[in-house]
Amino acid sequence: MKNTTPAAPAPQAPAPLKKAPSRTEPRPERSTGSRIGGLVQRQGVLAVLLTVILIASFVYPTFASLDNARGVTVQASFLAIVALGMTLVIITGGIDLSVGSVFALGGVLAAWASQWGFLAALFVPLVVCGAIGLVNGLLIARANMAPFIVTLATLLAARGMLLAFTDEGATTYLVPKDSAFAELGQGSVWGFGHPILIALALFGAGGLLLQRTSFGQTLFAVGGSSDAATLMGLPVARTKILVYTLSGLLAGLAGALNAARLSSGVTIVGVGMELDAISAVVIGGTLLIGGAGSISGTLWGVLLLAVIQNLINQIGSLNSSYQSVVSGGFLIVVVVAQRYLARSRRTT
C-alpha cells in the first residue's frame, strides 16, 4: 500500500473587515475677519456711495432732486457700458486701454452712418469697434503679446482712424433730427432716458453671464491662473478673444449712444475714458490681478465717480479737475485696502 499524505487544508480567506463608518470632515469655517473682509471688498463701495449721497443731499438740497438724479445717471450710463466690458477683461487678468478711442470712433461712425437709417447707425460702429476688440484678443491670446502693449497700440490706431475720417477733426457729422437713432439717445421711458435703461439691461445680462453660466466661471478661472485653466481643459485663448471683442463692442455701442444723445459725432470725447473705466472697475472691488470681481460693484463704482463729479459741480467754486484728484484718491485707498484684505484673508 502507498502511504498517502493528507492534503493540507486550503487557506481560508480572511474575514472581511468591517467598513468604518464614513465621516464627513467638517469644512473649516471662515473667520469673522475673513467674512467681513470679503463683504467689504464686494459691497464697500456701495456703503461709500450711499454715505456720499446722504451727506450731499443734506448739504445741497438741489442734489437730491429728481432732475439732477436723471442727469447724473444718464451721464454715467455711457461710462457704465464701457466699464462693463472692462470688468470682464480685468477679471481675466487683462487690461484694455483702447476703449476711450474706440468710444470716440464709434460715435463718429454712428453719426456718419445715421444718414442711411437706424440700423446702419448701429451696425457700422459695432462692426468696426468689435473688429478692433477682436484684433486685441487675437494678438493677446494667440500671439501671447502683453495686453498693455497691444491695447495701447490700438488706442493710438483708433484715434488715428478717427482723425483721418474727420479730416483732423475739421469735419463733424450730424445725426438727423427727429430720426429714430436720435430718439435712441434722447428719448425716455417713464422719465428714464433710453441710455439708462440700455445700461441697466446690459448690466443685468452681464451679471447673469458672470454668475450663472460656465463662461462666467471660466473667466474667473482664467484670471486666477491661466496655466491651471489650460490644464483643466478650459478654452483660455477663446475666452480672452471673446472678452476683448465684447469690450470693443460695448465701447462702440456706448459711443453710438453718446452720438445719438449729442446729435453729432464729437471727436474730442473719450480722452482718458479708459482710465475712468479702470478706476470704476477697481473701486467696485474687481482685482487688477484678475480672478475676482463683480458686475454690481462696477455699477456702484461708476455711480460713485458720477456723484463725485456732480457734487463738485454743486459746490461751484471748484473746477472739474478736482474730480480727477478725488477719483485718484479713492483709487489709491481702494487698492491699498484690497491688498490688506487679501493678505488678512490668506492668514486667517
Coordinates of C-alpha atoms in Angstrom, one line a residue:
M1 CA 0.0 0.0 0.0
K2 CA 1.1 3.5 -0.8
N3 CA 1.4 6.0 2.0
T4 CA -0.8 8.9 1.2
T5 CA -0.2 12.2 2.8
P6 CA -3.4 14.0 3.6
A7 CA -3.7 17.3 1.6
A8 CA -3.2 20.4 3.6
P9 CA -6.4 22.3 4.2
A10 CA -7.0 25.2 1.8
P11 CA -6.3 28.6 3.4
Q12 CA -9.4 30.4 4.4
A13 CA -10.0 33.8 3.1
P14 CA -9.7 36.4 5.8
A15 CA -12.9 37.7 7.2
P16 CA -13.9 40.9 5.6
L17 CA -13.0 43.9 7.6
K18 CA -15.9 45.9 8.9
K19 CA -16.2 49.1 7.0
A20 CA -15.5 52.0 9.2
P21 CA -18.4 54.4 9.3
S22 CA -18.0 57.2 6.9
R23 CA -17.5 60.5 8.5
T24 CA -17.5 63.8 6.6
E25 CA -14.9 66.1 7.7
P26 CA -16.4 69.4 8.6
R27 CA -15.3 72.3 6.4
P28 CA -13.2 74.8 8.1
E29 CA -15.2 77.8 9.0
R30 CA -14.0 81.1 7.8
S31 CA -13.1 83.5 10.5
T32 CA -15.2 86.6 11.2
G33 CA -12.5 88.9 10.0
S34 CA -12.2 87.0 6.7
R35 CA -16.0 87.2 6.1
I36 CA -16.0 90.9 6.9
G37 CA -13.1 91.4 4.6
G38 CA -14.9 89.7 1.7
L39 CA -18.0 91.7 2.4
V40 CA -16.1 95.0 2.4
Q41 CA -14.4 94.1 -0.8
R42 CA -17.7 93.3 -2.6
Q43 CA -20.0 95.9 -1.1
G44 CA -17.8 98.5 0.5
V45 CA -18.2 100.9 -2.5
L46 CA -22.0 100.7 -2.1
A47 CA -21.7 101.9 1.5
V48 CA -19.4 104.7 0.5
L49 CA -21.8 105.7 -2.4
L50 CA -24.8 105.8 -0.1
T51 CA -22.9 107.8 2.5
V52 CA -21.8 110.4 0.0
I53 CA -25.3 110.7 -1.4
L54 CA -26.8 111.1 2.1
I55 CA -24.3 113.8 3.1
A56 CA -24.6 115.7 -0.3
S57 CA -28.4 115.6 0.0
F58 CA -28.3 117.4 3.3
V59 CA -25.7 119.9 2.3
Y60 CA -27.1 120.7 -1.2
P61 CA -30.9 120.4 -1.5
T62 CA -30.8 120.5 -5.3
F63 CA -28.6 117.4 -5.3
A64 CA -31.4 115.2 -4.2
S65 CA -33.8 116.5 -6.9
L66 CA -35.2 114.1 -9.4
D67 CA -34.0 116.1 -12.4
N68 CA -30.4 116.1 -11.0
A69 CA -30.6 112.3 -10.4
R70 CA -31.7 111.8 -14.0
G71 CA -28.9 113.9 -15.3
V72 CA -26.3 112.1 -13.2
T73 CA -27.5 108.6 -14.3
V74 CA -27.7 109.5 -18.0
Q75 CA -24.2 110.9 -18.0
A76 CA -22.9 107.9 -16.1
S77 CA -24.6 105.3 -18.4
F78 CA -22.0 105.7 -21.2
L79 CA -19.1 105.1 -18.9
A80 CA -21.0 102.3 -17.3
I81 CA -21.4 100.4 -20.6
V82 CA -17.6 100.8 -21.3
A83 CA -16.8 99.8 -17.7
L84 CA -18.9 96.6 -18.1
G85 CA -16.6 95.4 -20.9
M86 CA -13.6 96.4 -18.9
T87 CA -14.8 94.4 -15.9
L88 CA -14.8 91.2 -18.0
V89 CA -11.3 91.9 -19.3
I90 CA -9.8 92.7 -15.9
I91 CA -11.4 89.6 -14.3
T92 CA -9.4 87.5 -16.9
G93 CA -6.2 89.3 -15.7
G94 CA -6.0 91.6 -18.8
I95 CA -6.4 95.3 -19.5
D96 CA -7.9 97.3 -22.3
L97 CA -6.5 100.8 -22.9
S98 CA -8.2 101.3 -26.3
V99 CA -11.8 101.8 -25.1
G100 CA -11.6 105.6 -24.9
S101 CA -10.5 105.9 -28.5
V102 CA -12.9 103.2 -29.6
F103 CA -15.7 105.0 -27.8
A104 CA -15.0 108.2 -29.8
L105 CA -14.6 106.3 -33.1
G106 CA -17.9 104.5 -32.5
G107 CA -19.6 107.9 -32.0
V108 CA -18.2 109.4 -35.2
L109 CA -19.0 106.3 -37.3
A110 CA -22.6 106.2 -35.9
A111 CA -23.2 109.9 -36.7
W112 CA -21.8 109.4 -40.2
A113 CA -23.9 106.2 -40.9
S114 CA -27.1 107.7 -39.4
Q115 CA -27.9 109.3 -42.7
W116 CA -28.7 105.8 -44.0
G117 CA -31.0 105.0 -41.1
F118 CA -31.2 103.5 -37.7
L119 CA -29.8 100.1 -38.4
A120 CA -26.8 101.5 -40.3
A121 CA -26.1 103.9 -37.4
L122 CA -25.8 100.9 -35.0
F123 CA -24.3 98.3 -37.3
V124 CA -21.3 100.2 -38.6
P125 CA -19.8 101.2 -35.3
L126 CA -20.5 97.8 -33.8
V127 CA -18.7 96.0 -36.6
V128 CA -15.7 98.3 -36.7
C129 CA -15.3 98.6 -32.9
G130 CA -15.9 94.8 -32.5
A131 CA -13.2 94.2 -35.1
I132 CA -10.8 96.3 -33.1
G133 CA -11.6 94.3 -30.0
L134 CA -11.2 91.0 -32.0
V135 CA -7.7 92.1 -33.1
N136 CA -6.8 92.9 -29.5
G137 CA -8.0 89.4 -28.4
L138 CA -6.2 87.6 -31.2
L139 CA -2.9 89.3 -30.6
I140 CA -3.1 88.7 -26.9
A141 CA -4.4 85.2 -26.9
R142 CA -2.8 83.7 -30.0
A143 CA 0.4 85.7 -30.3
N144 CA 0.9 85.9 -26.5
M145 CA 1.6 89.6 -26.6
A146 CA 1.2 91.8 -23.5
P147 CA -2.3 93.3 -23.2
F148 CA -0.9 96.7 -22.2
I149 CA 1.2 97.0 -25.3
V150 CA -1.5 95.6 -27.7
T151 CA -4.3 97.8 -26.4
L152 CA -2.0 100.9 -26.2
A153 CA -1.3 100.3 -29.9
T154 CA -5.0 100.0 -30.8
L155 CA -5.7 103.1 -28.7
L156 CA -3.4 105.1 -31.0
A157 CA -4.7 103.4 -34.1
A158 CA -8.3 104.0 -33.3
R159 CA -7.6 107.7 -32.5
G160 CA -5.7 107.9 -35.8
M161 CA -8.6 106.4 -37.7
L162 CA -10.9 108.9 -36.1
L163 CA -8.8 111.9 -37.1
A164 CA -8.3 110.6 -40.6
F165 CA -12.0 110.1 -41.0
T166 CA -12.9 113.6 -39.8
D167 CA -10.1 115.5 -41.6
E168 CA -8.1 116.1 -38.4
G169 CA -11.4 117.0 -36.6
A170 CA -12.4 119.6 -39.1
T171 CA -15.5 117.6 -40.2
T172 CA -18.3 117.0 -37.8
Y173 CA -21.0 114.5 -38.8
L174 CA -24.5 115.3 -37.6
V175 CA -27.3 113.0 -36.7
P176 CA -30.6 113.9 -38.5
K177 CA -33.1 115.5 -36.2
D178 CA -36.2 113.6 -35.2
S179 CA -34.7 110.4 -36.5
A180 CA -35.1 107.0 -34.8
F181 CA -31.4 107.0 -34.0
A182 CA -31.6 110.4 -32.3
E183 CA -34.6 109.2 -30.3
L184 CA -32.5 106.3 -29.0
G185 CA -30.2 108.7 -27.3
Q186 CA -32.6 111.5 -26.3
G187 CA -35.9 109.7 -25.7
S188 CA -37.1 108.3 -22.3
V189 CA -39.5 105.9 -20.8
W190 CA -41.2 106.9 -17.6
G191 CA -38.7 109.7 -17.2
F192 CA -35.7 107.5 -17.5
G193 CA -33.5 108.1 -20.6
H194 CA -33.0 105.2 -23.1
P195 CA -29.2 105.1 -22.3
I196 CA -30.0 104.4 -18.7
L197 CA -32.4 101.5 -19.5
I198 CA -29.9 100.1 -22.0
A199 CA -27.1 100.2 -19.5
L200 CA -29.2 98.5 -16.8
A201 CA -30.3 95.8 -19.2
L202 CA -26.7 95.2 -20.2
F203 CA -25.6 95.0 -16.5
G204 CA -28.3 92.6 -15.8
A205 CA -27.3 90.4 -18.6
G206 CA -23.6 90.7 -17.6
G207 CA -24.4 89.7 -14.0
L208 CA -26.2 86.6 -15.2
L209 CA -23.4 85.8 -17.6
L210 CA -20.8 86.1 -14.9
Q211 CA -22.6 84.3 -12.1
R212 CA -24.9 81.8 -13.8
T213 CA -23.0 80.4 -16.8
S214 CA -20.0 78.3 -17.4
F215 CA -18.4 81.1 -19.4
G216 CA -18.5 83.3 -16.4
Q217 CA -16.8 80.7 -14.2
T218 CA -14.2 80.3 -17.0
L219 CA -13.4 84.0 -16.7
F220 CA -12.6 83.6 -13.0
A221 CA -10.5 80.5 -13.7
V222 CA -8.5 82.2 -16.4
G223 CA -7.9 85.2 -14.2
G224 CA -6.9 83.1 -11.3
S225 CA -4.3 81.1 -13.2
S226 CA -4.2 80.9 -17.0
D227 CA -1.9 77.8 -16.8
A228 CA -4.2 76.0 -14.4
A229 CA -7.2 76.8 -16.5
T230 CA -5.3 75.3 -19.6
L231 CA -4.6 72.1 -17.6
M232 CA -8.2 71.9 -16.7
G233 CA -9.1 71.9 -20.4
L234 CA -10.8 75.3 -20.4
P235 CA -10.7 77.3 -23.6
V236 CA -8.4 80.0 -22.4
A237 CA -7.5 81.5 -25.8
R238 CA -11.1 81.6 -27.0
T239 CA -12.2 83.2 -23.7
K240 CA -9.7 86.0 -24.0
I241 CA -10.7 86.6 -27.6
L242 CA -14.3 86.9 -26.6
V243 CA -13.9 89.3 -23.7
Y244 CA -11.7 91.7 -25.8
T245 CA -14.3 91.5 -28.6
L246 CA -17.1 92.2 -26.1
S247 CA -15.1 95.2 -24.7
G248 CA -14.7 96.7 -28.2
L249 CA -18.4 96.1 -29.0
L250 CA -19.6 97.7 -25.7
A251 CA -17.3 100.7 -26.2
G252 CA -18.6 101.2 -29.7
L253 CA -22.2 100.9 -28.5
A254 CA -21.6 103.5 -25.8
G255 CA -20.0 105.8 -28.4
A256 CA -23.0 105.4 -30.7
L257 CA -25.5 106.2 -27.9
N258 CA -23.5 109.2 -27.0
A259 CA -23.6 110.4 -30.6
A260 CA -27.3 109.9 -30.7
R261 CA -27.7 112.0 -27.5
L262 CA -25.5 114.8 -28.7
S263 CA -26.8 114.6 -32.3
S264 CA -23.3 114.6 -33.6
G265 CA -20.1 112.7 -33.7
V266 CA -17.8 114.7 -31.4
T267 CA -14.1 113.9 -32.0
I268 CA -12.7 115.2 -28.7
V269 CA -14.7 112.8 -26.4
G270 CA -13.3 109.7 -24.8
V271 CA -9.9 111.1 -23.9
G272 CA -8.9 109.4 -20.7
M273 CA -12.1 107.4 -20.6
E274 CA -10.1 104.2 -20.3
L275 CA -8.7 105.4 -17.0
D276 CA -12.1 106.3 -15.7
A277 CA -13.4 102.9 -16.6
I278 CA -10.4 101.1 -14.9
S279 CA -10.9 103.3 -11.9
A280 CA -14.6 102.4 -11.6
V281 CA -13.9 98.7 -12.0
V282 CA -11.2 98.7 -9.4
I283 CA -13.1 100.9 -7.0
G284 CA -16.0 98.4 -7.4
G285 CA -13.9 95.6 -5.9
T286 CA -12.5 93.9 -9.0
L287 CA -8.9 92.9 -8.5
L288 CA -6.4 94.2 -11.1
I289 CA -4.5 90.9 -11.0
G290 CA -7.7 89.1 -12.1
G291 CA -9.7 86.2 -10.7
A292 CA -12.2 88.2 -8.6
G293 CA -14.8 90.8 -9.3
S294 CA -18.4 91.6 -9.7
I295 CA -20.7 93.4 -12.2
S296 CA -22.7 95.1 -9.4
G297 CA -19.5 96.5 -7.8
T298 CA -18.6 98.1 -11.2
L299 CA -22.0 99.8 -11.4
W300 CA -21.6 101.3 -7.9
G301 CA -18.1 102.4 -8.8
V302 CA -19.4 104.2 -11.9
L303 CA -22.1 105.9 -9.9
L304 CA -19.7 107.0 -7.2
L305 CA -17.5 108.7 -9.8
A306 CA -20.5 110.4 -11.3
V307 CA -21.8 111.5 -8.0
I308 CA -18.4 113.0 -7.1
Q309 CA -18.3 114.9 -10.4
N310 CA -21.8 116.2 -9.8
L311 CA -21.0 117.2 -6.2
I312 CA -18.1 119.2 -7.4
N313 CA -20.4 121.0 -9.8
Q314 CA -22.8 121.7 -7.0
I315 CA -20.0 123.3 -5.0
G316 CA -19.4 125.7 -7.8
S317 CA -16.1 127.1 -6.6
L318 CA -14.2 124.0 -7.8
N319 CA -13.4 123.1 -11.4
S320 CA -13.7 119.7 -12.9
S321 CA -10.0 118.9 -12.4
Y322 CA -10.7 118.3 -8.7
Q323 CA -12.8 115.3 -9.8
S324 CA -9.6 113.6 -11.0
V325 CA -7.9 114.3 -7.7
V326 CA -10.8 112.9 -5.7
S327 CA -11.1 109.8 -8.0
G328 CA -7.4 109.2 -7.8
G329 CA -7.5 109.4 -4.0
F330 CA -10.4 106.9 -3.9
L331 CA -8.5 104.6 -6.2
I332 CA -5.3 104.6 -4.0
V333 CA -7.4 103.9 -0.9
V334 CA -9.3 101.0 -2.6
V335 CA -6.1 99.4 -4.0
V336 CA -4.4 99.6 -0.6
A337 CA -7.5 98.2 1.1
Q338 CA -7.6 95.3 -1.4
R339 CA -4.0 94.4 -0.7
Y340 CA -4.6 94.5 3.1
L341 CA -7.9 92.5 2.8
A342 CA -6.3 89.9 0.6
R343 CA -3.3 89.5 3.0
S344 CA -5.6 89.2 6.0
R345 CA -7.8 86.6 4.3
R346 CA -4.7 84.5 3.4
T347 CA -3.5 84.5 7.0
T348 CA -6.9 83.6 8.6

